Amino acid sequence: MKPNCFLIAISFIFWMLISSNHILAQNSSAPHISGKVRISMKDGLIASDIILSNIPIKDTAFRINLNRGMNIKLFKDSATVLKYNNPPGDEYISYRLHNGKGYVDAPKKLNITYSGAFPIYNESNNFYDYQGVIALNGKTLRATNYSKWYPVIYDTKNDTELLDMTYDLMVECTDCKTIFLNGSEAQPGPIARFKSEKAYGLLLFTGDYEVQKFSESNFLNAEMPVDMAEAFNKQISSIKGFLESKLEIPYGQKITFIQHKAIEPYGPNKSWGFVVFPSIAVAGGRFNDQIDMKTKKFNHLIKCSFYAHELSHYYFGTVLIPDSTLRWFFLESIPEYLSVKATEKEYGKQATVDYINNAKTFLEKKTIIPLSKITKPEQIDDVYRYTYGPLLLLALEKKVGEKKIYKMFQKALAGKNSKTDYSFLVKIAKEAAISGLEWKSFEDDLINNQQLDVLFEHLNTVKK
Ligand SMILES: [Zn+2]
């Protein structure tokens, strides 16, 4: 349950790695959150009066997870004030609700009133930061979905936190110039009301900062010269256009880029970042060192591929929410493949050749379980999902051509309620007019062939 934290040098690796931690979901069965949140930036205070509704659990198999710094005033269903057990947690406390006689079924509506005070880390003494921390630096407050600044329903049966919620929240902050809640546009303080019928991970970003708005992206606290922000926005827009043309579904999502001062003194060359779709945030890093103002493009192709990967998650992660055995192949390998293609469009074919050569080093001595033999999602580990999976798709592309691959992806998005297992993959391949013969040769030569040399040979020799 603990989120990964990426503390890495601001380098190519940074842009590669910050992408791997995000949960994306939007559906009508998501819980709904409403109520009021009061913030004092000066004192580090958060006081909330929240109502959770549309709770998709019918029995006692739920907990309410909340940041450990929050003190409960009350839990109340529509009729009574509820008691709770709270075994000690790590960065959050998990509350189990009862009425004095027995544990209660998940109520239709649950009112939770709580408040907490958090340190303002405006000196260089703090030694850690990650998504679980409610981070105040004297200028901004950052509270991600993983920090559980809002009550998160934990489904014990499925071992899942329902982090994404639809919302109707009033945020009051007398000393905030700007208030932002993920999935909505930033609003001026001191009072802002946010409503969304789509579910999002609730990343809250408030404080004394400016907003720069463009057609495809908004920048919060980025302090970029206007022409640079415009160039950045244009790059993002070009990647979105590429994805829309290949997948034939309008993008329809604005991306918010958030920059804030790190609360851990990492040193001048270090930084970390995270994604809570559709927001991309950096702590310590800067968006204004990524654009080459001569070409008006990203100053390295790895930055282009990072953003292309993240933007692809709108399709694979939001439109389609992968599950089942090939969850990670659909959730990460396809966006990674799309990022290779988007980068090739911007920087030419050599970019893909370099990608393949670079991938070789990650796969050395790697034992691969054939995609058709995966029985548990976890068998597709990081190297499999970010390196081997995309290579497999590139190899299939060499056999059947790019068009059929995109068709296959379109079919996957159209079948969004299906289980993303191997038979689904075979099905969408067929629907994309990949012949039985072509698929059989792909299976025999590549999927079931554990000799990675054969894969690289195929990638390097078949039509350049
Ligand atoms: Zn990803």
CSV table of C-alpha atoms and ligand atoms in Angstrom, one decimal:
chain,number,residue,atom,x,y,z
A,1,MET,CA,0.0,0.0,0.0
A,2,LYS,CA,2.9,2.3,0.6
A,3,PRO,CA,3.7,4.3,-2.5
A,4,ASN,CA,7.0,4.2,-4.1
A,5,CYS,CA,9.1,7.2,-3.8
A,6,PHE,CA,11.6,8.2,-6.4
A,7,LEU,CA,14.6,10.1,-5.1
A,8,ILE,CA,16.8,10.2,-8.0
A,9,ALA,CA,19.2,12.5,-9.8
A,10,ILE,CA,17.5,14.8,-12.2
A,11,SER,CA,18.7,12.9,-15.2
A,12,PHE,CA,17.3,10.7,-17.9
A,13,ILE,CA,16.5,8.1,-15.3
A,14,PHE,CA,14.4,10.6,-13.4
A,15,TRP,CA,12.1,11.0,-16.3
A,16,MET,CA,12.0,7.3,-17.0
A,17,LEU,CA,11.2,6.3,-13.5
A,18,ILE,CA,8.8,8.8,-12.1
A,19,SER,CA,6.2,7.3,-14.3
A,20,SER,CA,5.7,4.0,-12.7
A,21,ASN,CA,3.6,4.9,-9.7
A,22,HIS,CA,0.1,5.8,-10.4
A,23,ILE,CA,-3.3,4.4,-10.1
A,24,LEU,CA,-5.8,5.5,-12.7
A,25,ALA,CA,-9.4,5.0,-12.7
A,26,GLN,CA,-12.7,6.6,-13.6
A,27,ASN,CA,-16.0,4.9,-13.3
A,28,SER,CA,-19.4,5.5,-12.0
A,29,SER,CA,-19.0,3.0,-9.2
A,30,ALA,CA,-16.3,5.2,-7.6
A,31,PRO,CA,-17.1,6.5,-4.1
A,32,HIS,CA,-18.2,10.2,-3.9
A,33,ILE,CA,-16.7,12.7,-1.5
A,34,SER,CA,-18.3,16.0,-0.5
A,35,GLY,CA,-18.1,18.5,2.3
A,36,LYS,CA,-15.7,21.2,3.4
A,37,VAL,CA,-11.9,21.4,3.9
A,38,ARG,CA,-10.5,24.4,5.8
A,39,ILE,CA,-6.7,25.1,5.5
A,40,SER,CA,-4.4,27.5,7.2
A,41,MET,CA,-1.1,27.8,5.3
A,42,LYS,CA,0.4,29.9,8.1
A,43,ASP,CA,-0.3,27.4,10.8
A,44,GLY,CA,-0.3,24.1,8.8
A,45,LEU,CA,-3.8,23.3,9.8
A,46,ILE,CA,-6.3,21.2,7.9
A,47,ALA,CA,-9.8,20.8,9.3
A,48,SER,CA,-12.4,18.8,7.3
A,49,ASP,CA,-16.0,17.9,7.5
A,50,ILE,CA,-16.5,15.2,4.9
A,51,ILE,CA,-19.3,13.0,3.7
A,52,LEU,CA,-18.5,9.8,1.8
A,53,SER,CA,-21.3,8.3,-0.3
A,54,ASN,CA,-21.7,5.8,-3.1
A,55,ILE,CA,-19.6,3.4,-1.1
A,56,PRO,CA,-19.4,0.3,-3.2
A,57,ILE,CA,-19.2,-2.1,-0.3
A,58,LYS,CA,-22.2,-3.9,1.2
A,59,ASP,CA,-20.8,-5.6,4.4
A,60,THR,CA,-18.2,-5.0,7.1
A,61,ALA,CA,-15.2,-5.6,4.9
A,62,PHE,CA,-14.0,-2.1,4.8
A,63,ARG,CA,-11.8,0.3,6.7
A,64,ILE,CA,-11.4,4.1,6.5
A,65,ASN,CA,-7.7,5.0,6.0
A,66,LEU,CA,-6.7,8.5,7.0
A,67,ASN,CA,-3.4,10.3,7.5
A,68,ARG,CA,-2.0,9.6,11.0
A,69,GLY,CA,-1.7,13.3,11.7
A,70,MET,CA,-5.5,13.8,11.5
A,71,ASN,CA,-7.4,13.6,14.7
A,72,ILE,CA,-10.9,12.3,14.5
A,73,LYS,CA,-13.7,14.4,15.9
A,74,LEU,CA,-16.4,11.9,14.7
A,75,PHE,CA,-17.6,9.2,12.4
A,76,LYS,CA,-21.3,9.2,11.8
A,77,ASP,CA,-23.6,7.3,9.5
A,78,SER,CA,-27.0,8.8,8.8
A,79,ALA,CA,-28.4,7.8,12.2
A,80,THR,CA,-25.7,7.4,14.8
A,81,VAL,CA,-22.2,8.4,15.9
A,82,LEU,CA,-19.9,5.3,15.3
A,83,LYS,CA,-17.1,4.1,17.4
A,84,TYR,CA,-13.9,2.7,16.0
A,85,ASN,CA,-10.8,0.6,16.5
A,86,ASN,CA,-7.6,1.9,15.1
A,87,PRO,CA,-4.6,-0.4,15.2
A,88,PRO,CA,-1.4,1.7,14.8
A,89,GLY,CA,-0.5,2.3,11.2
A,90,ASP,CA,2.5,3.8,9.5
A,91,GLU,CA,1.8,7.0,7.6
A,92,TYR,CA,-1.9,6.5,8.1
A,93,ILE,CA,-4.4,5.0,10.5
A,94,SER,CA,-6.9,2.4,9.4
A,95,TYR,CA,-10.2,2.8,11.2
A,96,ARG,CA,-12.6,-0.1,11.7
A,97,LEU,CA,-16.1,1.1,12.6
A,98,HIS,CA,-18.5,-0.4,15.1
A,99,ASN,CA,-21.5,0.5,17.1
A,100,GLY,CA,-20.4,-0.9,20.4
A,101,LYS,CA,-22.0,-4.3,19.7
A,102,GLY,CA,-20.5,-5.3,16.4
A,103,TYR,CA,-18.7,-4.1,13.3
A,104,VAL,CA,-21.0,-2.1,11.1
A,105,ASP,CA,-21.8,-2.7,7.4
A,106,ALA,CA,-20.5,0.0,5.1
A,107,PRO,CA,-23.1,2.8,5.6
A,108,LYS,CA,-24.8,4.5,2.6
A,109,LYS,CA,-23.3,7.8,3.8
A,110,LEU,CA,-20.5,8.4,6.3
A,111,ASN,CA,-19.8,11.7,7.8
A,112,ILE,CA,-16.2,12.1,9.1
A,113,THR,CA,-15.0,15.2,10.9
A,114,TYR,CA,-11.3,15.5,11.6
A,115,SER,CA,-8.4,17.9,11.8
A,116,GLY,CA,-4.7,17.9,11.8
A,117,ALA,CA,-1.7,20.2,12.1
A,118,PHE,CA,1.4,19.6,10.0
A,119,PRO,CA,4.9,21.1,10.3
A,120,ILE,CA,6.0,23.7,7.8
A,121,TYR,CA,9.3,22.5,6.4
A,122,ASN,CA,10.8,25.8,5.5
A,123,GLU,CA,14.3,25.0,6.7
A,124,SER,CA,16.6,22.4,5.5
A,125,ASN,CA,16.3,20.0,8.5
A,126,ASN,CA,13.7,17.5,7.1
A,127,PHE,CA,15.3,14.3,5.8
A,128,TYR,CA,12.5,12.6,3.9
A,129,ASP,CA,9.7,13.3,1.5
A,130,TYR,CA,7.4,11.0,-0.4
A,131,GLN,CA,3.8,10.9,-1.6
A,132,GLY,CA,2.6,9.9,1.9
A,133,VAL,CA,3.8,13.2,3.4
A,134,ILE,CA,1.6,16.3,3.6
A,135,ALA,CA,4.2,18.7,2.5
A,136,LEU,CA,4.1,22.4,3.5
A,137,ASN,CA,7.2,24.4,2.5
A,138,GLY,CA,6.1,27.9,3.6
A,139,LYS,CA,4.8,28.7,0.1
A,140,THR,CA,2.7,25.7,-1.0
A,141,LEU,CA,0.9,22.7,0.5
A,142,ARG,CA,1.0,19.4,-1.4
A,143,ALA,CA,-1.2,16.5,-0.3
A,144,THR,CA,-1.4,13.6,-2.7
A,145,ASN,CA,-4.0,10.8,-2.7
A,146,TYR,CA,-1.4,8.5,-1.0
A,147,SER,CA,-1.0,11.0,1.9
A,148,LYS,CA,-4.7,10.3,2.7
A,149,TRP,CA,-5.5,13.9,3.6
A,150,TYR,CA,-9.1,12.8,2.8
A,151,PRO,CA,-10.7,9.6,4.1
A,152,VAL,CA,-9.9,6.7,1.8
A,153,ILE,CA,-12.1,3.6,1.8
A,154,TYR,CA,-10.1,0.4,2.1
A,155,ASP,CA,-11.8,-2.7,0.6
A,156,THR,CA,-10.4,-5.5,2.8
A,157,LYS,CA,-11.8,-8.3,0.6
A,158,ASN,CA,-10.0,-7.2,-2.5
A,159,ASP,CA,-7.1,-5.5,-0.7
A,160,THR,CA,-7.7,-2.3,-2.6
A,161,GLU,CA,-7.8,1.3,-1.6
A,162,LEU,CA,-10.5,3.3,-3.4
A,163,LEU,CA,-8.3,6.3,-3.8
A,164,ASP,CA,-10.2,7.8,-6.8
A,165,MET,CA,-13.4,9.6,-6.0
A,166,THR,CA,-15.9,11.8,-7.7
A,167,TYR,CA,-16.3,15.0,-5.7
A,168,ASP,CA,-18.1,18.1,-4.6
A,169,LEU,CA,-15.7,19.8,-2.2
A,170,MET,CA,-15.5,23.3,-0.8
A,171,VAL,CA,-11.9,24.3,0.1
A,172,GLU,CA,-11.4,27.4,2.2
A,173,CYS,CA,-8.0,28.8,2.8
A,174,THR,CA,-7.7,32.4,3.8
A,175,ASP,CA,-4.0,32.6,3.1
A,176,CYS,CA,-4.1,30.9,-0.3
A,177,LYS,CA,-3.7,32.8,-3.5
A,178,THR,CA,-4.5,29.6,-5.5
A,179,ILE,CA,-6.2,26.3,-4.7
A,180,PHE,CA,-6.0,23.3,-7.0
A,181,LEU,CA,-7.7,19.9,-6.8
A,182,ASN,CA,-6.8,17.2,-9.3
A,183,GLY,CA,-9.1,16.8,-12.2
A,184,SER,CA,-10.3,20.4,-12.0
A,185,GLU,CA,-8.8,23.8,-13.0
A,186,ALA,CA,-7.0,25.7,-10.3
A,187,GLN,CA,-9.1,28.5,-8.7
A,188,PRO,CA,-8.2,31.7,-6.8
A,189,GLY,CA,-8.5,31.6,-3.0
A,190,PRO,CA,-9.7,32.0,-0.4
A,191,ILE,CA,-12.7,29.8,-1.2
A,192,ALA,CA,-13.0,27.4,-4.0
A,193,ARG,CA,-15.6,24.8,-4.8
A,194,PHE,CA,-14.6,21.8,-6.9
A,195,LYS,CA,-17.0,19.4,-8.6
A,196,SER,CA,-16.3,16.4,-10.7
A,197,GLU,CA,-18.4,13.5,-11.9
A,198,LYS,CA,-15.3,11.7,-13.0
A,199,ALA,CA,-13.3,10.0,-10.3
A,200,TYR,CA,-9.7,11.2,-9.7
A,201,GLY,CA,-7.0,10.6,-7.1
A,202,LEU,CA,-7.4,13.7,-4.9
A,203,LEU,CA,-4.1,15.6,-5.2
A,204,LEU,CA,-4.5,18.9,-3.4
A,205,PHE,CA,-2.0,21.8,-4.1
A,206,THR,CA,-2.6,25.1,-2.5
A,207,GLY,CA,-0.7,28.3,-1.6
A,208,ASP,CA,0.9,31.4,-2.9
A,209,TYR,CA,1.5,30.6,-6.6
A,210,GLU,CA,0.6,31.6,-10.1
A,211,VAL,CA,-1.3,29.6,-12.8
A,212,GLN,CA,-0.3,29.6,-16.4
A,213,LYS,CA,-3.1,28.3,-18.6
A,214,PHE,CA,-2.7,27.0,-22.2
A,215,SER,CA,-4.8,25.0,-24.6
A,216,GLU,CA,-3.6,21.5,-23.6
A,217,SER,CA,-1.8,22.1,-20.3
A,218,ASN,CA,-1.8,24.3,-17.2
A,219,PHE,CA,1.3,25.0,-15.2
A,220,LEU,CA,1.1,25.7,-11.5
A,221,ASN,CA,3.9,27.5,-9.8
A,222,ALA,CA,6.2,26.8,-12.8
A,223,GLU,CA,7.4,30.3,-13.3
A,224,MET,CA,8.2,29.7,-16.9
A,225,PRO,CA,8.7,32.4,-19.4
A,226,VAL,CA,5.5,32.6,-21.5
A,227,ASP,CA,7.2,31.6,-24.8
A,228,MET,CA,8.7,28.6,-23.1
A,229,ALA,CA,5.5,27.5,-21.5
A,230,GLU,CA,3.8,27.8,-24.9
A,231,ALA,CA,6.5,25.6,-26.5
A,232,PHE,CA,6.0,23.1,-23.7
A,233,ASN,CA,2.3,23.1,-24.3
A,234,LYS,CA,2.8,22.7,-28.0
A,235,GLN,CA,4.9,19.6,-27.4
A,236,ILE,CA,2.3,18.1,-25.2
A,237,SER,CA,-0.4,19.0,-27.7
A,238,SER,CA,1.6,17.3,-30.5
A,239,ILE,CA,1.9,14.1,-28.4
A,240,LYS,CA,-1.8,14.1,-27.7
A,241,GLY,CA,-2.5,14.6,-31.4
A,242,PHE,CA,-0.4,11.6,-32.2
A,243,LEU,CA,-2.2,9.4,-29.7
A,244,GLU,CA,-5.6,10.7,-30.8
A,245,SER,CA,-4.8,9.9,-34.5
A,246,LYS,CA,-3.6,6.4,-33.8
A,247,LEU,CA,-6.2,5.4,-31.2
A,248,GLU,CA,-9.1,7.3,-32.7
A,249,ILE,CA,-10.5,8.5,-29.4
A,250,PRO,CA,-10.3,12.3,-28.6
A,251,TYR,CA,-8.0,13.0,-25.7
A,252,GLY,CA,-10.2,15.5,-23.9
A,253,GLN,CA,-8.0,15.9,-20.9
A,254,LYS,CA,-5.9,18.9,-19.9
A,255,ILE,CA,-2.7,18.1,-18.1
A,256,THR,CA,-1.6,20.0,-15.1
A,257,PHE,CA,2.1,20.4,-14.4
A,258,ILE,CA,3.0,21.2,-10.9
A,259,GLN,CA,6.3,22.4,-9.6
A,260,HIS,CA,7.1,22.9,-5.9
A,261,LYS,CA,10.0,23.4,-3.6
A,262,ALA,CA,11.2,20.1,-2.2
A,263,ILE,CA,10.8,19.7,1.6
A,264,GLU,CA,13.9,17.6,1.7
A,265,PRO,CA,17.2,19.3,0.9
A,266,TYR,CA,18.2,17.0,-1.9
A,267,GLY,CA,21.0,19.1,-3.2
A,268,PRO,CA,21.2,21.1,-6.4
A,269,ASN,CA,21.1,18.3,-8.9
A,270,LYS,CA,18.5,16.1,-7.4
A,271,SER,CA,14.7,16.1,-7.4
A,272,TRP,CA,11.8,13.7,-7.4
A,273,GLY,CA,8.4,13.6,-9.1
A,274,PHE,CA,5.2,11.8,-9.3
A,275,VAL,CA,2.1,11.5,-11.4
A,276,VAL,CA,-1.5,11.5,-10.2
A,277,PHE,CA,-3.3,11.5,-13.5
A,278,PRO,CA,-4.0,14.0,-15.1
A,279,SER,CA,-1.3,15.9,-13.0
A,280,ILE,CA,2.4,15.6,-13.2
A,281,ALA,CA,4.4,17.1,-10.4
A,282,VAL,CA,8.1,17.7,-9.6
A,283,ALA,CA,9.6,18.5,-6.2
A,284,GLY,CA,12.9,20.4,-6.6
A,285,GLY,CA,12.9,19.9,-10.4
A,286,ARG,CA,12.0,22.6,-12.8
A,287,PHE,CA,9.9,22.4,-16.0
A,288,ASN,CA,11.8,25.3,-17.5
A,289,ASP,CA,15.0,23.4,-18.1
A,290,GLN,CA,13.3,20.9,-20.5
A,291,ILE,CA,12.7,23.0,-23.6
A,292,ASP,CA,15.4,23.9,-26.1
A,293,MET,CA,14.3,27.4,-27.1
A,294,LYS,CA,16.1,27.2,-30.4
A,295,THR,CA,14.1,24.2,-31.6
A,296,LYS,CA,11.1,24.8,-29.3
A,297,LYS,CA,11.2,21.1,-28.6
A,298,PHE,CA,12.1,19.0,-25.5
A,299,ASN,CA,15.8,19.2,-25.2
A,300,HIS,CA,16.1,15.4,-25.0
A,301,LEU,CA,14.1,12.7,-26.5
A,302,ILE,CA,13.8,10.9,-23.2
A,303,LYS,CA,11.7,13.8,-21.9
A,304,CYS,CA,9.4,13.4,-24.9
A,305,SER,CA,9.1,9.7,-24.3
A,306,PHE,CA,8.4,10.2,-20.6
A,307,TYR,CA,5.5,12.6,-21.3
A,308,ALA,CA,4.2,10.4,-24.1
A,309,HIS,CA,4.2,7.4,-21.8
A,310,GLU,CA,2.3,9.3,-19.1
A,311,LEU,CA,-0.2,10.8,-21.7
A,312,SER,CA,-0.9,7.3,-23.0
A,313,HIS,CA,-2.2,6.3,-19.6
A,314,TYR,CA,-5.3,8.3,-20.5
A,315,TYR,CA,-6.1,5.4,-22.8
A,316,PHE,CA,-4.5,2.5,-21.0
A,317,GLY,CA,-5.3,3.1,-17.4
A,318,THR,CA,-8.4,5.4,-17.8
A,319,VAL,CA,-10.5,4.5,-20.8
A,320,LEU,CA,-9.4,0.9,-20.3
A,321,ILE,CA,-8.6,-0.1,-16.8
A,322,PRO,CA,-6.6,-3.3,-17.2
A,323,ASP,CA,-7.0,-6.2,-14.8
A,324,SER,CA,-6.4,-10.0,-14.7
A,325,THR,CA,-3.3,-11.8,-15.7
A,326,LEU,CA,-2.0,-9.3,-18.4
A,327,ARG,CA,-2.8,-6.2,-16.3
A,328,TRP,CA,0.7,-4.9,-16.4
A,329,PHE,CA,1.3,-5.7,-20.0
A,330,PHE,CA,-1.8,-3.6,-21.0
A,331,LEU,CA,-1.2,-1.0,-18.3
A,332,GLU,CA,2.5,-0.3,-18.9
A,333,SER,CA,3.9,-2.1,-22.0
A,334,ILE,CA,1.4,-0.6,-24.3
A,335,PRO,CA,1.9,3.0,-23.1
A,336,GLU,CA,5.7,2.4,-23.3
A,337,TYR,CA,5.3,1.1,-26.9
A,338,LEU,CA,3.2,4.2,-27.7
A,339,SER,CA,5.9,6.4,-26.2
A,340,VAL,CA,8.5,4.8,-28.4
A,341,LYS,CA,6.3,5.5,-31.5
A,342,ALA,CA,5.5,9.1,-30.4
A,343,THR,CA,9.2,9.7,-29.9
A,344,GLU,CA,10.1,8.3,-33.3
A,345,LYS,CA,7.6,10.7,-34.8
A,346,GLU,CA,9.4,13.7,-33.2
A,347,TYR,CA,13.0,12.5,-33.4
A,348,GLY,CA,13.1,10.0,-36.3
A,349,LYS,CA,13.7,6.2,-36.7
A,350,GLN,CA,17.1,6.3,-35.0
A,351,ALA,CA,15.3,7.0,-31.7
A,352,THR,CA,13.7,3.5,-31.9
A,353,VAL,CA,16.9,1.8,-32.9
A,354,ASP,CA,18.6,3.4,-29.8
A,355,TYR,CA,15.7,2.4,-27.6
A,356,ILE,CA,16.1,-1.3,-28.7
A,357,ASN,CA,19.8,-1.2,-28.2
A,358,ASN,CA,19.4,0.3,-24.8
A,359,ALA,CA,16.8,-2.3,-23.8
A,360,LYS,CA,19.3,-5.0,-24.4
A,361,THR,CA,21.2,-4.0,-21.3
A,362,PHE,CA,18.1,-4.3,-19.1
A,363,LEU,CA,17.3,-7.8,-20.4
A,364,GLU,CA,20.7,-9.4,-19.9
A,365,LYS,CA,20.3,-12.6,-18.0
A,366,LYS,CA,16.6,-12.1,-17.7
A,367,THR,CA,14.4,-15.2,-17.7
A,368,ILE,CA,11.1,-14.5,-19.4
A,369,ILE,CA,7.8,-16.3,-18.7
A,370,PRO,CA,6.0,-16.4,-22.1
A,371,LEU,CA,3.1,-14.0,-22.2
A,372,SER,CA,0.7,-16.9,-22.9
A,373,LYS,CA,1.9,-18.7,-19.7
A,374,ILE,CA,1.4,-15.8,-17.2
A,375,THR,CA,-0.9,-16.9,-14.5
A,376,LYS,CA,-0.5,-14.0,-12.0
A,377,PRO,CA,-0.2,-10.3,-12.7
A,378,GLU,CA,2.9,-10.0,-10.6
A,379,GLN,CA,4.8,-12.3,-12.9
A,380,ILE,CA,5.1,-9.3,-15.2
A,381,ASP,CA,7.7,-7.4,-13.2
A,382,ASP,CA,9.2,-4.0,-13.9
A,383,VAL,CA,11.7,-5.1,-16.6
A,384,TYR,CA,9.0,-7.2,-18.2
A,385,ARG,CA,6.4,-4.4,-18.3
A,386,TYR,CA,8.7,-1.5,-19.3
A,387,THR,CA,11.2,-3.3,-21.5
A,388,TYR,CA,10.3,-6.8,-22.7
A,389,GLY,CA,6.6,-6.1,-23.3
A,390,PRO,CA,7.2,-3.0,-25.5
A,391,LEU,CA,9.9,-4.9,-27.4
A,392,LEU,CA,7.4,-7.8,-28.0
A,393,LEU,CA,5.0,-5.2,-29.5
A,394,LEU,CA,7.7,-3.7,-31.7
A,395,ALA,CA,8.5,-7.3,-32.9
A,396,LEU,CA,4.8,-7.9,-33.7
A,397,GLU,CA,4.8,-4.6,-35.5
A,398,LYS,CA,7.7,-5.9,-37.7
A,399,LYS,CA,5.6,-8.9,-38.6
A,400,VAL,CA,2.2,-7.4,-39.3
A,401,GLY,CA,2.8,-3.6,-39.7
A,402,GLU,CA,2.1,-0.6,-37.6
A,403,LYS,CA,-1.5,-0.2,-38.7
A,404,LYS,CA,-2.7,-3.5,-37.4
A,405,ILE,CA,-1.0,-2.8,-34.0
A,406,TYR,CA,-3.0,0.4,-33.7
A,407,LYS,CA,-6.1,-1.4,-34.8
A,408,MET,CA,-5.5,-3.9,-32.1
A,409,PHE,CA,-5.2,-1.1,-29.5
A,410,GLN,CA,-8.4,0.4,-30.7
A,411,LYS,CA,-10.1,-2.9,-30.3
A,412,ALA,CA,-8.7,-3.2,-26.8
A,413,LEU,CA,-10.2,0.2,-25.9
A,414,ALA,CA,-13.5,-0.7,-27.4
A,415,GLY,CA,-13.6,-3.9,-25.3
A,416,LYS,CA,-13.0,-1.9,-22.1
A,417,ASN,CA,-15.1,-4.1,-19.9
A,418,SER,CA,-13.3,-7.3,-20.8
A,419,LYS,CA,-10.7,-9.1,-18.7
A,420,THR,CA,-7.3,-8.2,-20.0
A,421,ASP,CA,-5.9,-11.8,-20.2
A,422,TYR,CA,-4.1,-13.7,-22.9
A,423,SER,CA,-7.3,-14.7,-24.7
A,424,PHE,CA,-8.3,-11.1,-24.8
A,425,LEU,CA,-5.0,-10.3,-26.5
A,426,VAL,CA,-5.6,-13.1,-29.1
A,427,LYS,CA,-9.1,-11.8,-29.6
A,428,ILE,CA,-8.1,-8.2,-30.3
A,429,ALA,CA,-5.3,-9.4,-32.6
A,430,LYS,CA,-7.9,-11.3,-34.6
A,431,GLU,CA,-10.3,-8.3,-34.7
A,432,ALA,CA,-7.4,-6.2,-36.0
A,433,ALA,CA,-7.1,-8.6,-39.0
A,434,ILE,CA,-3.9,-10.2,-37.8
A,435,SER,CA,-4.3,-13.6,-39.5
A,436,GLY,CA,-4.1,-16.9,-37.7
A,437,LEU,CA,-0.9,-17.7,-39.5
A,438,GLU,CA,0.7,-14.4,-38.6
A,439,TRP,CA,-0.3,-14.8,-34.9
A,440,LYS,CA,0.9,-18.4,-34.9
A,441,SER,CA,4.3,-17.4,-36.2
A,442,PHE,CA,4.5,-14.6,-33.7
A,443,GLU,CA,3.7,-17.1,-30.9
A,444,ASP,CA,6.1,-19.7,-32.1
A,445,ASP,CA,9.0,-17.4,-33.0
A,446,LEU,CA,8.8,-14.8,-30.3
A,447,ILE,CA,6.2,-15.3,-27.5
A,448,ASN,CA,7.1,-18.9,-26.7
A,449,ASN,CA,10.7,-18.5,-27.6
A,450,GLN,CA,12.7,-17.7,-24.5
A,451,GLN,CA,15.9,-17.0,-26.5
A,452,LEU,CA,16.0,-13.2,-26.2
A,453,ASP,CA,18.7,-13.2,-29.0
A,454,VAL,CA,16.0,-14.3,-31.4
A,455,LEU,CA,13.9,-11.3,-30.4
A,456,PHE,CA,16.7,-8.9,-30.9
A,457,GLU,CA,17.7,-10.5,-34.2
A,458,HIS,CA,14.1,-10.1,-35.4
A,459,LEU,CA,13.9,-6.5,-34.2
A,460,ASN,CA,17.2,-5.6,-35.9
A,461,THR,CA,16.9,-7.5,-39.2
A,462,VAL,CA,13.4,-7.4,-40.4
A,463,LYS,CA,12.6,-4.3,-42.5
A,464,LYS,CA,14.6,-1.4,-41.2
B,1,ZN,ZN,3.2,4.0,-16.7
